Coordinates of C-alpha atoms in Angstrom, one line a residue:
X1 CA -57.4 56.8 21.8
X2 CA -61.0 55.5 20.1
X3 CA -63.3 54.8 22.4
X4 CA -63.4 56.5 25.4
X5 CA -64.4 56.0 28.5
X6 CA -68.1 58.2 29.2
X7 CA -66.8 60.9 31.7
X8 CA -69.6 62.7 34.4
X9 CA -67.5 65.3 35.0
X10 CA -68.7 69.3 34.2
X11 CA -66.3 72.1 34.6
X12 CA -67.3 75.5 35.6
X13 CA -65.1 78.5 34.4
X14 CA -64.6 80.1 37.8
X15 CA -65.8 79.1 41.3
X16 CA -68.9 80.8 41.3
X17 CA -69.7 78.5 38.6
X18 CA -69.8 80.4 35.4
X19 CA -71.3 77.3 33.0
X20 CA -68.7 76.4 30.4
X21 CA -69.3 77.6 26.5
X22 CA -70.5 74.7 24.8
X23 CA -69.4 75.4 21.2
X24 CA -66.7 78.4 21.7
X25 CA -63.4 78.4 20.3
X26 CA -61.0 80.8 22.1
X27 CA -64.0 82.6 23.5
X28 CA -63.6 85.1 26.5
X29 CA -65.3 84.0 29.4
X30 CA -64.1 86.9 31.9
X31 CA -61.4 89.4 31.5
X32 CA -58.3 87.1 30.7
X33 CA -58.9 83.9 30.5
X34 CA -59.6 82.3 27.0
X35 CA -61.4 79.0 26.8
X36 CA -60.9 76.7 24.0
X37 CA -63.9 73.8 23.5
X38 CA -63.7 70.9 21.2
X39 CA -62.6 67.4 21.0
X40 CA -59.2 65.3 21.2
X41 CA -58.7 61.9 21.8
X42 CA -62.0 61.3 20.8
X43 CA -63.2 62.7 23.7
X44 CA -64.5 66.5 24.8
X45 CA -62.1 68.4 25.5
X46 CA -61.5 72.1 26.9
X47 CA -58.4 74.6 27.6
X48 CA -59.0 77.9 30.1
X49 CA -55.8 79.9 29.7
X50 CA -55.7 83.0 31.9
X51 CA -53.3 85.4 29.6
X52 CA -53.3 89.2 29.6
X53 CA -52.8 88.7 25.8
X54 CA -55.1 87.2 23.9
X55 CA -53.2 86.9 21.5
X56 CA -50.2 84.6 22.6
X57 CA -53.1 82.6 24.9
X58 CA -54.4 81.6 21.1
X59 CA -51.0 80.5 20.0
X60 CA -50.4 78.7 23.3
X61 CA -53.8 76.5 22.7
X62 CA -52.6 76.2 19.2
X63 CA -49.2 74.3 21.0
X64 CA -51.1 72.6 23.4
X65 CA -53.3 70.8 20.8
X66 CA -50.4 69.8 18.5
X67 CA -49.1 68.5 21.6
X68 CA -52.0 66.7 21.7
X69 CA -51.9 65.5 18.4
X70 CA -48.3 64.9 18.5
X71 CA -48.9 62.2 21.3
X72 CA -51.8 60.8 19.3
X73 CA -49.2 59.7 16.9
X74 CA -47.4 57.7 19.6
X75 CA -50.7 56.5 22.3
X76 CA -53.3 55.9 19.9
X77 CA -55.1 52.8 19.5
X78 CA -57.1 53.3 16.6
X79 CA -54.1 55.1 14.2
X80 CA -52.4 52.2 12.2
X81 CA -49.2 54.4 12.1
X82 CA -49.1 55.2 15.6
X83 CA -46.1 53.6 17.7
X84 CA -48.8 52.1 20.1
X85 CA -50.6 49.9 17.1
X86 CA -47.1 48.7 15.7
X87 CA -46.1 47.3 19.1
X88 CA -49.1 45.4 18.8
X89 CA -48.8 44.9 15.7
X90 CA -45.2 43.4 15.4
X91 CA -45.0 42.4 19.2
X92 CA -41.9 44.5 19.0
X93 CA -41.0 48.4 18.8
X94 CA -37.4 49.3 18.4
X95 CA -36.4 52.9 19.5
X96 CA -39.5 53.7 20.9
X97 CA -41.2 57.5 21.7
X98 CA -40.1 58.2 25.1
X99 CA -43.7 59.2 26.0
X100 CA -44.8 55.4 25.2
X101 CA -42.0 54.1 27.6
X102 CA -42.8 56.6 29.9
X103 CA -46.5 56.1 29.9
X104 CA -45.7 52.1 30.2
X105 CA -43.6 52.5 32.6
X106 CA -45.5 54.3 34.5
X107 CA -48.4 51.5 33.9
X108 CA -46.3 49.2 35.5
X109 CA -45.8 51.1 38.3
X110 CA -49.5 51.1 39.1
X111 CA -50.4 48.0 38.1
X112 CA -47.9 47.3 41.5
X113 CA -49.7 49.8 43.3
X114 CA -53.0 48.1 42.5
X115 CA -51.9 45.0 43.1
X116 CA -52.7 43.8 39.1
X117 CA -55.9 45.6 39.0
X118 CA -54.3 48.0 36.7
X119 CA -53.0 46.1 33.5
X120 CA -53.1 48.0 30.4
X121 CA -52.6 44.3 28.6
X122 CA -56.2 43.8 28.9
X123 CA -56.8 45.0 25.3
X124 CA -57.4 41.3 23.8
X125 CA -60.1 40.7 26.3
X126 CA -62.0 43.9 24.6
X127 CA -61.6 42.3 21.7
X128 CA -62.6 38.9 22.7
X129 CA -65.9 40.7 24.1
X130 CA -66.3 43.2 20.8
X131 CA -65.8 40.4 18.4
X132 CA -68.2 38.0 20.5
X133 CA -71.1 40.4 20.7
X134 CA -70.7 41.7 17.1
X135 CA -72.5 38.2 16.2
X136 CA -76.0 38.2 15.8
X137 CA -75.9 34.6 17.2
X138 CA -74.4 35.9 20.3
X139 CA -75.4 34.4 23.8
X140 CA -76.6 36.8 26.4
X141 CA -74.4 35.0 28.6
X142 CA -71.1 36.5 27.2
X143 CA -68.1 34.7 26.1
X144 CA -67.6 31.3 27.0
X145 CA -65.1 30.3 30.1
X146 CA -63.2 28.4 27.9
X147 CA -62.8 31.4 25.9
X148 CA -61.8 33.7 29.0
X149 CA -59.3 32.2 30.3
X150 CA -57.4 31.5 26.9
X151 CA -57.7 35.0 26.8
X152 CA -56.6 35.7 30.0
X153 CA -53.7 33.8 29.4
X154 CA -52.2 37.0 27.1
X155 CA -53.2 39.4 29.7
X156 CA -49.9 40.0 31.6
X157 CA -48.7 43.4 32.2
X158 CA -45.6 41.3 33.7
X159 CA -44.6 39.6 29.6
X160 CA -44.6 43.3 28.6
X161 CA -40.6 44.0 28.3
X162 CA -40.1 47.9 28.5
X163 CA -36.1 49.1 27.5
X164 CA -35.6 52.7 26.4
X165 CA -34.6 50.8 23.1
X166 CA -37.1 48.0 22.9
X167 CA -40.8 47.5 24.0
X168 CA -42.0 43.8 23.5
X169 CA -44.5 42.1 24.1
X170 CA -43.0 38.3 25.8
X171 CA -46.1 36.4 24.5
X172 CA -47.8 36.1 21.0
X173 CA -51.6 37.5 20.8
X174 CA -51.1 40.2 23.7
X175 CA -52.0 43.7 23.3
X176 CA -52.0 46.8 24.8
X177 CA -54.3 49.5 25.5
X178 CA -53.7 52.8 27.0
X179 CA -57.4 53.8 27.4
X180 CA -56.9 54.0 31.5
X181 CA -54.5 56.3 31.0
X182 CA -53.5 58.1 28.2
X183 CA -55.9 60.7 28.6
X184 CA -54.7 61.9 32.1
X185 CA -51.1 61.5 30.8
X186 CA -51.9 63.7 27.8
X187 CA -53.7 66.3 30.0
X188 CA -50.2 66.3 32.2
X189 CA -48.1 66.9 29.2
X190 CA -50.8 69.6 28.1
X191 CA -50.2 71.4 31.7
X192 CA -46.3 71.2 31.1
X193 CA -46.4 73.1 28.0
X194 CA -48.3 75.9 29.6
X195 CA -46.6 76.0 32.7
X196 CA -43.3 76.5 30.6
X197 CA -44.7 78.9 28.2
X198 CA -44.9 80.4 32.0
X199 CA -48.6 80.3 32.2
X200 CA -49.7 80.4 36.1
X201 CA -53.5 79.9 35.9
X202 CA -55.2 77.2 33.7
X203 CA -57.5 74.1 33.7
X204 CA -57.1 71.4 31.0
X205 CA -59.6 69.0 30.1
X206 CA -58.1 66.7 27.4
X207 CA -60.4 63.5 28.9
X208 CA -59.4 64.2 32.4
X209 CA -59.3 67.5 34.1
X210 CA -56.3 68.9 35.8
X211 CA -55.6 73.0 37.3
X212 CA -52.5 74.7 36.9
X213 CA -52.4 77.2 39.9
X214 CA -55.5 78.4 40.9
X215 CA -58.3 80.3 39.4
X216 CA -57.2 83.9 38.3
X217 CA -59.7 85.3 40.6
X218 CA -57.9 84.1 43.6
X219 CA -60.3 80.9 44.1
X220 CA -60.6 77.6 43.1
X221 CA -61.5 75.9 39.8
X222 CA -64.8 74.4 40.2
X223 CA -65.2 70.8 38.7
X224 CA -68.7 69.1 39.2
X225 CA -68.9 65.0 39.4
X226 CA -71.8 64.3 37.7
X227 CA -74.9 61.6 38.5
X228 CA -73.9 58.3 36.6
X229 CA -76.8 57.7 36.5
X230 CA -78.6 61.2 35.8
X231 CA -76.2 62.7 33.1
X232 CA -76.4 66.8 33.9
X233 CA -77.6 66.2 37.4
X234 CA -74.1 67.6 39.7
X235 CA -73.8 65.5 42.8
X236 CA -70.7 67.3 43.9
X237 CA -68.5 70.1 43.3
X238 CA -64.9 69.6 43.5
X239 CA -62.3 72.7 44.3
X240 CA -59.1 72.2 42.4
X241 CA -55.6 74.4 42.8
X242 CA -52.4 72.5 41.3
X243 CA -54.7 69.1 41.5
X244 CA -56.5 66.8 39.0
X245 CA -59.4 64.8 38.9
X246 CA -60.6 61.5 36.6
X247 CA -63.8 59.4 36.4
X248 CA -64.1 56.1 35.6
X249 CA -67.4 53.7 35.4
X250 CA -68.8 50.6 33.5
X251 CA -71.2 52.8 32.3
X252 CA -68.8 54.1 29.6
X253 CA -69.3 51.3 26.7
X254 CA -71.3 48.0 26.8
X255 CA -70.6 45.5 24.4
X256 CA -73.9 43.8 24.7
X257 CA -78.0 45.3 23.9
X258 CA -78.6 44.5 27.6
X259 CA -76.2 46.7 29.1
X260 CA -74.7 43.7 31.1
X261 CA -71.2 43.8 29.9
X262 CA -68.9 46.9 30.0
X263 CA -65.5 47.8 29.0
X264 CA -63.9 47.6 32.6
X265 CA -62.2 44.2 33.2
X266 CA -60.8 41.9 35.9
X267 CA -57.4 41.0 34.9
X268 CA -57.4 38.0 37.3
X269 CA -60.8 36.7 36.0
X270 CA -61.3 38.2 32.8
X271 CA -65.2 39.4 33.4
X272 CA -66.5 42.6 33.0
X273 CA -67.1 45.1 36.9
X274 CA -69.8 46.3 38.3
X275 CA -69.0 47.1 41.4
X276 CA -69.0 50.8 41.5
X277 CA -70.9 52.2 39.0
X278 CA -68.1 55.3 38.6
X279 CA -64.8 55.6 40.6
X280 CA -63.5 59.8 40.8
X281 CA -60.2 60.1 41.7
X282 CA -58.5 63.9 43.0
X283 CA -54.5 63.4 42.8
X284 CA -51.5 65.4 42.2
X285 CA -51.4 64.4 38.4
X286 CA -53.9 63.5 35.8
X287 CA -52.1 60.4 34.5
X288 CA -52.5 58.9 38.5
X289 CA -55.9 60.0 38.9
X290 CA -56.6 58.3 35.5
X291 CA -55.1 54.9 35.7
X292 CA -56.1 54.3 39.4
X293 CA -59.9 55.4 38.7
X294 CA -59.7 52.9 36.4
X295 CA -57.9 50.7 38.9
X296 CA -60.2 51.1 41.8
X297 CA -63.4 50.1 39.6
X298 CA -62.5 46.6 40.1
X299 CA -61.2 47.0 43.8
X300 CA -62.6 46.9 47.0
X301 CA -62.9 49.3 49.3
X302 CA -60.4 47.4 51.9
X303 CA -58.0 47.5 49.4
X304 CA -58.0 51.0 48.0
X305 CA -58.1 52.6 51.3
X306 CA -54.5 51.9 52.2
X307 CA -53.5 53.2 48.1
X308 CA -55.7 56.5 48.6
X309 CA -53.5 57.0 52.8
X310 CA -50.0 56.5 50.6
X311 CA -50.8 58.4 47.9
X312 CA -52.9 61.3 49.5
X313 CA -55.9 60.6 47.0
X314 CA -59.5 61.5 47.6
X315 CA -61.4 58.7 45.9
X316 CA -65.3 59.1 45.5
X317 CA -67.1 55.9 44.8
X318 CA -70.9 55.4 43.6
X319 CA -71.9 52.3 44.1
X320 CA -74.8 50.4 41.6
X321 CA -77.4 51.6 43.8
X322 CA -76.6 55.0 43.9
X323 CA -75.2 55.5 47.1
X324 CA -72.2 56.7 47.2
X325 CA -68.5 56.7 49.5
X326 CA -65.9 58.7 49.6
X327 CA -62.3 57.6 50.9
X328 CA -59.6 60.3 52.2
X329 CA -56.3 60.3 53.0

Protein backbone atom coordinates (compact mmCIF):
# COMPACT_ATOMS: atom_id res chain seq x y z
CA UNK A 1 0.00 0.00 0.00
CA UNK A 2 3.25 2.57 0.37
CA UNK A 3 2.85 4.73 2.85
CA UNK A 4 1.01 3.89 5.69
CA UNK A 5 -0.74 5.38 8.03
CA UNK A 6 1.51 5.51 11.74
CA UNK A 7 -0.56 3.03 13.94
CA UNK A 8 -0.42 3.33 18.23
CA UNK A 9 -1.61 0.16 18.55
CA UNK A 10 0.69 -2.72 20.75
CA UNK A 11 -0.49 -6.21 20.91
CA UNK A 12 0.11 -8.44 23.84
CA UNK A 13 0.31 -12.32 23.20
CA UNK A 14 -2.21 -13.33 25.88
CA UNK A 15 -4.27 -11.28 28.29
CA UNK A 16 -1.99 -11.13 30.98
CA UNK A 17 0.08 -9.22 28.64
CA UNK A 18 2.90 -11.37 27.56
CA UNK A 19 4.98 -8.39 25.41
CA UNK A 20 5.10 -9.39 21.72
CA UNK A 21 8.62 -10.79 20.15
CA UNK A 22 10.03 -8.01 18.42
CA UNK A 23 12.11 -9.77 15.71
CA UNK A 24 10.80 -13.60 15.95
CA UNK A 25 9.78 -15.46 13.04
CA UNK A 26 7.44 -18.44 14.05
CA UNK A 27 8.69 -18.20 17.53
CA UNK A 28 6.79 -19.94 20.43
CA UNK A 29 5.38 -17.70 22.77
CA UNK A 30 3.41 -20.37 25.10
CA UNK A 31 2.61 -23.91 24.40
CA UNK A 32 0.75 -23.65 20.91
CA UNK A 33 0.54 -20.62 19.63
CA UNK A 34 3.24 -19.62 17.01
CA UNK A 35 3.79 -15.88 16.35
CA UNK A 36 5.05 -14.66 13.16
CA UNK A 37 6.64 -10.82 13.26
CA UNK A 38 7.60 -8.87 10.23
CA UNK A 39 6.26 -6.49 7.75
CA UNK A 40 3.49 -6.36 4.83
CA UNK A 41 2.03 -3.70 3.26
CA UNK A 42 4.70 -1.70 4.30
CA UNK A 43 3.60 -1.77 7.51
CA UNK A 44 4.41 -4.09 10.78
CA UNK A 45 2.83 -6.83 10.82
CA UNK A 46 2.22 -10.03 13.11
CA UNK A 47 0.31 -13.60 12.97
CA UNK A 48 -0.39 -15.60 16.50
CA UNK A 49 -1.71 -18.98 15.36
CA UNK A 50 -2.68 -21.25 18.22
CA UNK A 51 -1.93 -24.93 16.50
CA UNK A 52 -1.06 -28.12 18.32
CA UNK A 53 1.33 -28.68 15.34
CA UNK A 54 3.84 -26.53 14.81
CA UNK A 55 4.40 -27.66 11.92
CA UNK A 56 1.19 -27.04 9.77
CA UNK A 57 0.81 -23.49 12.02
CA UNK A 58 4.22 -22.67 9.84
CA UNK A 59 2.67 -23.58 6.57
CA UNK A 60 -0.55 -21.82 7.43
CA UNK A 61 1.52 -18.36 7.96
CA UNK A 62 3.28 -19.31 4.93
CA UNK A 63 -0.59 -19.10 3.14
CA UNK A 64 -1.57 -16.30 4.98
CA UNK A 65 1.34 -14.10 3.76
CA UNK A 66 0.96 -15.12 0.03
CA UNK A 67 -2.37 -14.20 0.65
CA UNK A 68 -1.08 -11.14 1.51
CA UNK A 69 1.06 -10.78 -1.28
CA UNK A 70 -1.41 -12.06 -3.53
CA UNK A 71 -3.77 -9.00 -2.78
CA UNK A 72 -0.72 -6.63 -2.98
CA UNK A 73 -0.74 -7.51 -6.59
CA UNK A 74 -4.36 -6.21 -6.93
CA UNK A 75 -4.63 -3.16 -3.81
CA UNK A 76 -1.26 -1.71 -4.08
CA UNK A 77 -0.60 1.80 -4.78
CA UNK A 78 2.95 1.84 -5.24
CA UNK A 79 3.20 -1.58 -7.69
CA UNK A 80 3.03 -0.34 -11.37
CA UNK A 81 1.60 -3.81 -12.23
CA UNK A 82 -0.91 -3.93 -9.66
CA UNK A 83 -4.73 -3.76 -10.85
CA UNK A 84 -5.14 -0.75 -8.53
CA UNK A 85 -2.24 1.51 -10.43
CA UNK A 86 -3.67 0.57 -14.01
CA UNK A 87 -7.20 1.78 -13.12
CA UNK A 88 -5.49 4.81 -12.43
CA UNK A 89 -3.44 4.61 -14.81
CA UNK A 90 -5.84 3.98 -17.91
CA UNK A 91 -9.06 5.37 -16.01
CA UNK A 92 -10.35 2.00 -16.92
CA UNK A 93 -9.92 -1.78 -15.77
CA UNK A 94 -11.66 -4.48 -17.73
CA UNK A 95 -12.27 -7.76 -15.80
CA UNK A 96 -11.20 -6.66 -12.65
CA UNK A 97 -9.95 -8.82 -9.32
CA UNK A 98 -12.99 -9.44 -7.43
CA UNK A 99 -11.12 -8.32 -4.26
CA UNK A 100 -10.73 -4.70 -6.01
CA UNK A 101 -14.58 -4.51 -6.70
CA UNK A 102 -15.23 -5.91 -3.51
CA UNK A 103 -13.03 -3.61 -1.61
CA UNK A 104 -14.64 -0.54 -3.87
CA UNK A 105 -17.62 -1.50 -3.32
CA UNK A 106 -17.44 -1.77 -0.10
CA UNK A 107 -15.86 2.02 -0.10
CA UNK A 108 -18.85 3.07 -1.46
CA UNK A 109 -20.85 1.70 0.99
CA UNK A 110 -19.15 3.70 3.70
CA UNK A 111 -18.52 6.67 2.07
CA UNK A 112 -22.76 6.58 2.41
CA UNK A 113 -22.42 5.67 5.85
CA UNK A 114 -20.12 8.64 6.44
CA UNK A 115 -21.94 10.83 4.70
CA UNK A 116 -18.75 11.55 2.03
CA UNK A 117 -16.34 11.64 4.70
CA UNK A 118 -14.99 8.42 3.47
CA UNK A 119 -13.87 8.79 -0.31
CA UNK A 120 -11.06 6.66 -1.30
CA UNK A 121 -10.88 9.29 -4.55
CA UNK A 122 -8.90 11.54 -2.48
CA UNK A 123 -5.59 10.25 -3.87
CA UNK A 124 -5.00 13.38 -6.24
CA UNK A 125 -5.26 15.67 -3.40
CA UNK A 126 -2.11 13.66 -1.81
CA UNK A 127 -0.52 14.31 -4.61
CA UNK A 128 -1.38 17.86 -5.03
CA UNK A 129 0.06 18.27 -1.32
CA UNK A 130 3.30 15.75 -2.05
CA UNK A 131 4.13 17.55 -5.17
CA UNK A 132 3.56 21.09 -3.59
CA UNK A 133 5.73 20.55 -0.53
CA UNK A 134 8.48 18.62 -2.49
CA UNK A 135 9.48 22.37 -3.76
CA UNK A 136 11.96 24.12 -1.88
CA UNK A 137 10.03 27.34 -2.80
CA UNK A 138 7.09 25.96 -1.09
CA UNK A 139 4.76 28.36 0.98
CA UNK A 140 4.13 27.41 4.62
CA UNK A 141 0.76 28.19 3.82
CA UNK A 142 0.03 24.97 1.69
CA UNK A 143 -1.45 24.78 -1.68
CA UNK A 144 -3.16 27.63 -3.05
CA UNK A 145 -7.30 27.72 -3.00
CA UNK A 146 -7.23 27.94 -6.46
CA UNK A 147 -5.32 24.87 -6.56
CA UNK A 148 -7.78 22.93 -4.05
CA UNK A 149 -10.63 23.16 -5.33
CA UNK A 150 -9.48 22.24 -9.05
CA UNK A 151 -8.42 19.40 -7.23
CA UNK A 152 -11.35 18.78 -5.47
CA UNK A 153 -13.12 18.81 -8.49
CA UNK A 154 -11.60 15.01 -9.32
CA UNK A 155 -12.37 13.85 -5.87
CA UNK A 156 -15.75 12.04 -6.29
CA UNK A 157 -16.18 8.70 -4.99
CA UNK A 158 -19.76 9.16 -6.85
CA UNK A 159 -17.67 9.34 -10.94
CA UNK A 160 -16.07 6.03 -9.80
CA UNK A 161 -18.24 3.38 -11.96
CA UNK A 162 -17.79 -0.09 -10.27
CA UNK A 163 -19.34 -3.30 -12.66
CA UNK A 164 -17.99 -6.83 -11.94
CA UNK A 165 -16.58 -6.34 -15.59
CA UNK A 166 -15.46 -2.68 -15.60
CA UNK A 167 -14.14 -0.23 -12.95
CA UNK A 168 -13.88 3.44 -14.39
CA UNK A 169 -13.05 6.25 -13.32
CA UNK A 170 -16.16 8.99 -14.91
CA UNK A 171 -13.67 11.96 -14.91
CA UNK A 172 -10.08 12.45 -16.29
CA UNK A 173 -7.23 13.19 -13.44
CA UNK A 174 -9.12 11.08 -10.58
CA UNK A 175 -7.44 8.52 -8.65
CA UNK A 176 -7.86 6.13 -6.14
CA UNK A 177 -6.28 5.15 -3.03
CA UNK A 178 -7.05 2.38 -0.85
CA UNK A 179 -4.78 3.46 2.13
CA UNK A 180 -8.12 3.69 4.57
CA UNK A 181 -8.77 0.49 3.99
CA UNK A 182 -6.96 -1.99 2.40
CA UNK A 183 -5.19 -2.92 5.37
CA UNK A 184 -8.23 -3.93 7.43
CA UNK A 185 -9.62 -5.66 4.37
CA UNK A 186 -6.37 -7.62 4.00
CA UNK A 187 -6.29 -8.55 7.64
CA UNK A 188 -10.10 -9.89 7.04
CA UNK A 189 -9.09 -11.96 4.16
CA UNK A 190 -5.94 -13.15 6.38
CA UNK A 191 -8.62 -14.30 9.24
CA UNK A 192 -10.63 -16.23 6.46
CA UNK A 193 -7.88 -18.32 5.36
CA UNK A 194 -7.21 -19.46 8.88
CA UNK A 195 -10.64 -19.85 9.93
CA UNK A 196 -10.93 -22.30 6.85
CA UNK A 197 -7.77 -24.04 7.36
CA UNK A 198 -10.15 -24.57 10.64
CA UNK A 199 -8.02 -22.51 12.90
CA UNK A 200 -10.18 -21.42 16.06
CA UNK A 201 -7.73 -19.06 17.98
CA UNK A 202 -5.69 -16.35 16.30
CA UNK A 203 -4.86 -12.53 16.11
CA UNK A 204 -3.72 -10.95 12.85
CA UNK A 205 -2.04 -7.82 12.52
CA UNK A 206 -1.46 -7.05 8.82
CA UNK A 207 -1.85 -2.97 9.62
CA UNK A 208 -4.97 -3.43 11.55
CA UNK A 209 -5.57 -6.00 14.24
CA UNK A 210 -8.43 -8.43 14.23
CA UNK A 211 -9.05 -11.94 16.76
CA UNK A 212 -10.30 -15.00 15.51
CA UNK A 213 -12.03 -16.69 18.62
CA UNK A 214 -10.58 -15.98 21.65
CA UNK A 215 -7.32 -16.39 23.24
CA UNK A 216 -6.34 -20.20 23.66
CA UNK A 217 -6.19 -19.77 27.29
CA UNK A 218 -9.75 -19.07 27.58
CA UNK A 219 -9.37 -15.08 27.73
CA UNK A 220 -9.25 -12.37 25.71
CA UNK A 221 -6.61 -10.99 23.25
CA UNK A 222 -5.10 -8.05 24.73
CA UNK A 223 -4.56 -4.95 22.25
CA UNK A 224 -3.10 -1.70 23.87
CA UNK A 225 -4.06 1.89 22.17
CA UNK A 226 -1.14 3.72 22.38
CA UNK A 227 -0.40 7.69 23.43
CA UNK A 228 -0.37 9.58 19.98
CA UNK A 229 1.41 11.59 21.36
CA UNK A 230 3.90 9.45 23.64
CA UNK A 231 4.66 6.44 21.24
CA UNK A 232 5.15 3.22 23.93
CA UNK A 233 3.19 4.96 26.51
CA UNK A 234 -0.42 2.39 26.58
CA UNK A 235 -3.41 4.54 27.40
CA UNK A 236 -5.79 1.63 27.16
CA UNK A 237 -6.06 -1.93 26.84
CA UNK A 238 -8.58 -3.29 24.58
CA UNK A 239 -10.10 -7.15 25.06
CA UNK A 240 -10.85 -8.65 21.76
CA UNK A 241 -12.77 -12.17 20.98
CA UNK A 242 -14.12 -12.48 17.19
CA UNK A 243 -13.60 -8.43 17.09
CA UNK A 244 -11.11 -5.95 15.39
CA UNK A 245 -9.74 -2.83 16.06
CA UNK A 246 -7.98 0.12 13.69
CA UNK A 247 -6.34 3.53 14.41
CA UNK A 248 -6.27 6.29 12.51
CA UNK A 249 -4.53 10.02 13.16
CA UNK A 250 -2.98 12.99 11.22
CA UNK A 251 -0.06 12.14 12.93
CA UNK A 252 0.75 9.36 10.42
CA UNK A 253 2.55 11.44 7.51
CA UNK A 254 3.00 15.30 7.16
CA UNK A 255 3.82 16.67 3.94
CA UNK A 256 5.31 19.77 5.28
CA UNK A 257 8.81 20.49 7.89
CA UNK A 258 6.16 22.10 10.26
CA UNK A 259 4.03 19.31 10.87
CA UNK A 260 0.97 21.36 9.79
CA UNK A 261 -0.29 19.32 6.98
CA UNK A 262 -1.15 15.55 7.26
CA UNK A 263 -2.35 12.93 5.01
CA UNK A 264 -6.00 12.94 6.30
CA UNK A 265 -8.31 15.00 3.98
CA UNK A 266 -11.68 16.67 3.85
CA UNK A 267 -13.24 15.53 0.74
CA UNK A 268 -15.79 18.51 0.76
CA UNK A 269 -12.91 21.09 1.35
CA UNK A 270 -9.91 19.47 0.29
CA UNK A 271 -7.69 20.66 3.61
CA UNK A 272 -5.77 18.47 5.68
CA UNK A 273 -7.80 17.32 9.73
CA UNK A 274 -6.91 17.94 12.84
CA UNK A 275 -9.50 17.43 14.68
CA UNK A 276 -8.77 14.31 16.60
CA UNK A 277 -5.39 13.64 16.74
CA UNK A 278 -6.16 9.53 16.44
CA UNK A 279 -9.64 7.93 15.88
CA UNK A 280 -9.71 3.77 17.28
CA UNK A 281 -12.39 2.02 16.05
CA UNK A 282 -13.53 -1.85 17.79
CA UNK A 283 -15.95 -3.45 14.97
CA UNK A 284 -16.95 -6.73 13.80
CA UNK A 285 -14.39 -6.68 10.78
CA UNK A 286 -11.12 -5.03 10.15
CA UNK A 287 -12.01 -3.60 6.80
CA UNK A 288 -15.08 -1.43 8.84
CA UNK A 289 -13.00 -0.57 11.68
CA UNK A 290 -10.35 0.66 9.05
CA UNK A 291 -12.23 2.79 6.68
CA UNK A 292 -14.43 4.41 9.33
CA UNK A 293 -11.40 5.29 11.67
CA UNK A 294 -10.34 6.95 8.81
CA UNK A 295 -13.81 8.33 8.26
CA UNK A 296 -14.44 9.66 11.74
CA UNK A 297 -10.99 11.66 11.70
CA UNK A 298 -12.74 14.31 9.82
CA UNK A 299 -16.22 13.93 11.58
CA UNK A 300 -17.72 15.29 14.44
CA UNK A 301 -18.78 13.80 17.31
CA UNK A 302 -22.63 14.59 16.53
CA UNK A 303 -22.31 12.89 13.55
CA UNK A 304 -20.45 9.67 14.35
CA UNK A 305 -22.46 8.97 17.32
CA UNK A 306 -25.57 7.81 15.39
CA UNK A 307 -22.91 5.54 12.82
CA UNK A 308 -21.10 3.92 16.07
CA UNK A 309 -25.54 3.18 17.74
CA UNK A 310 -26.22 1.41 13.98
CA UNK A 311 -23.25 -0.24 13.69
CA UNK A 312 -22.45 -1.31 17.31
CA UNK A 313 -18.88 0.31 17.13
CA UNK A 314 -16.84 1.47 20.10
CA UNK A 315 -15.03 4.55 18.73
CA UNK A 316 -12.18 6.10 20.99
CA UNK A 317 -11.26 9.55 20.08
CA UNK A 318 -8.09 11.79 21.33
CA UNK A 319 -8.52 14.93 20.69
CA UNK A 320 -5.26 17.57 19.86
CA UNK A 321 -5.04 18.24 23.40
CA UNK A 322 -4.86 15.01 24.62
CA UNK A 323 -8.03 14.45 26.18
CA UNK A 324 -9.68 11.95 25.07
CA UNK A 325 -13.71 10.39 24.30
CA UNK A 326 -14.94 7.39 23.80
CA UNK A 327 -18.43 6.72 21.95
CA UNK A 328 -20.52 3.35 22.51
CA UNK A 329 -23.13 1.79 21.10
Amino acid sequence: MGTTRRRFIAITAAAGGLPLLPCARSAPATPLLRIWTGSALGADATLQIHHPDPATADRLIAASLAEVERLERILSLYRADSALCRLNRDGVLLDPPFDLVRVLSESRRYGAISGGAFDVTVQPLWDLYAKYFSRPEAAPGGPPSGAIAATIARVDQGALEIDPARLRLARPGMGVTLNGIGQGYVTDRVVEVLRGAGVEHALVDMGETRALGAHPDGGSWSVGLEDPRAPGKIVERIPLVDRAVATSGGYGAVFDAGGNFNHIFEPWSGRTSWRWLSVSIEADTATEADALSTAFTVMPPEATAPVVRALGLVAHFVRPDGSRLVQRA
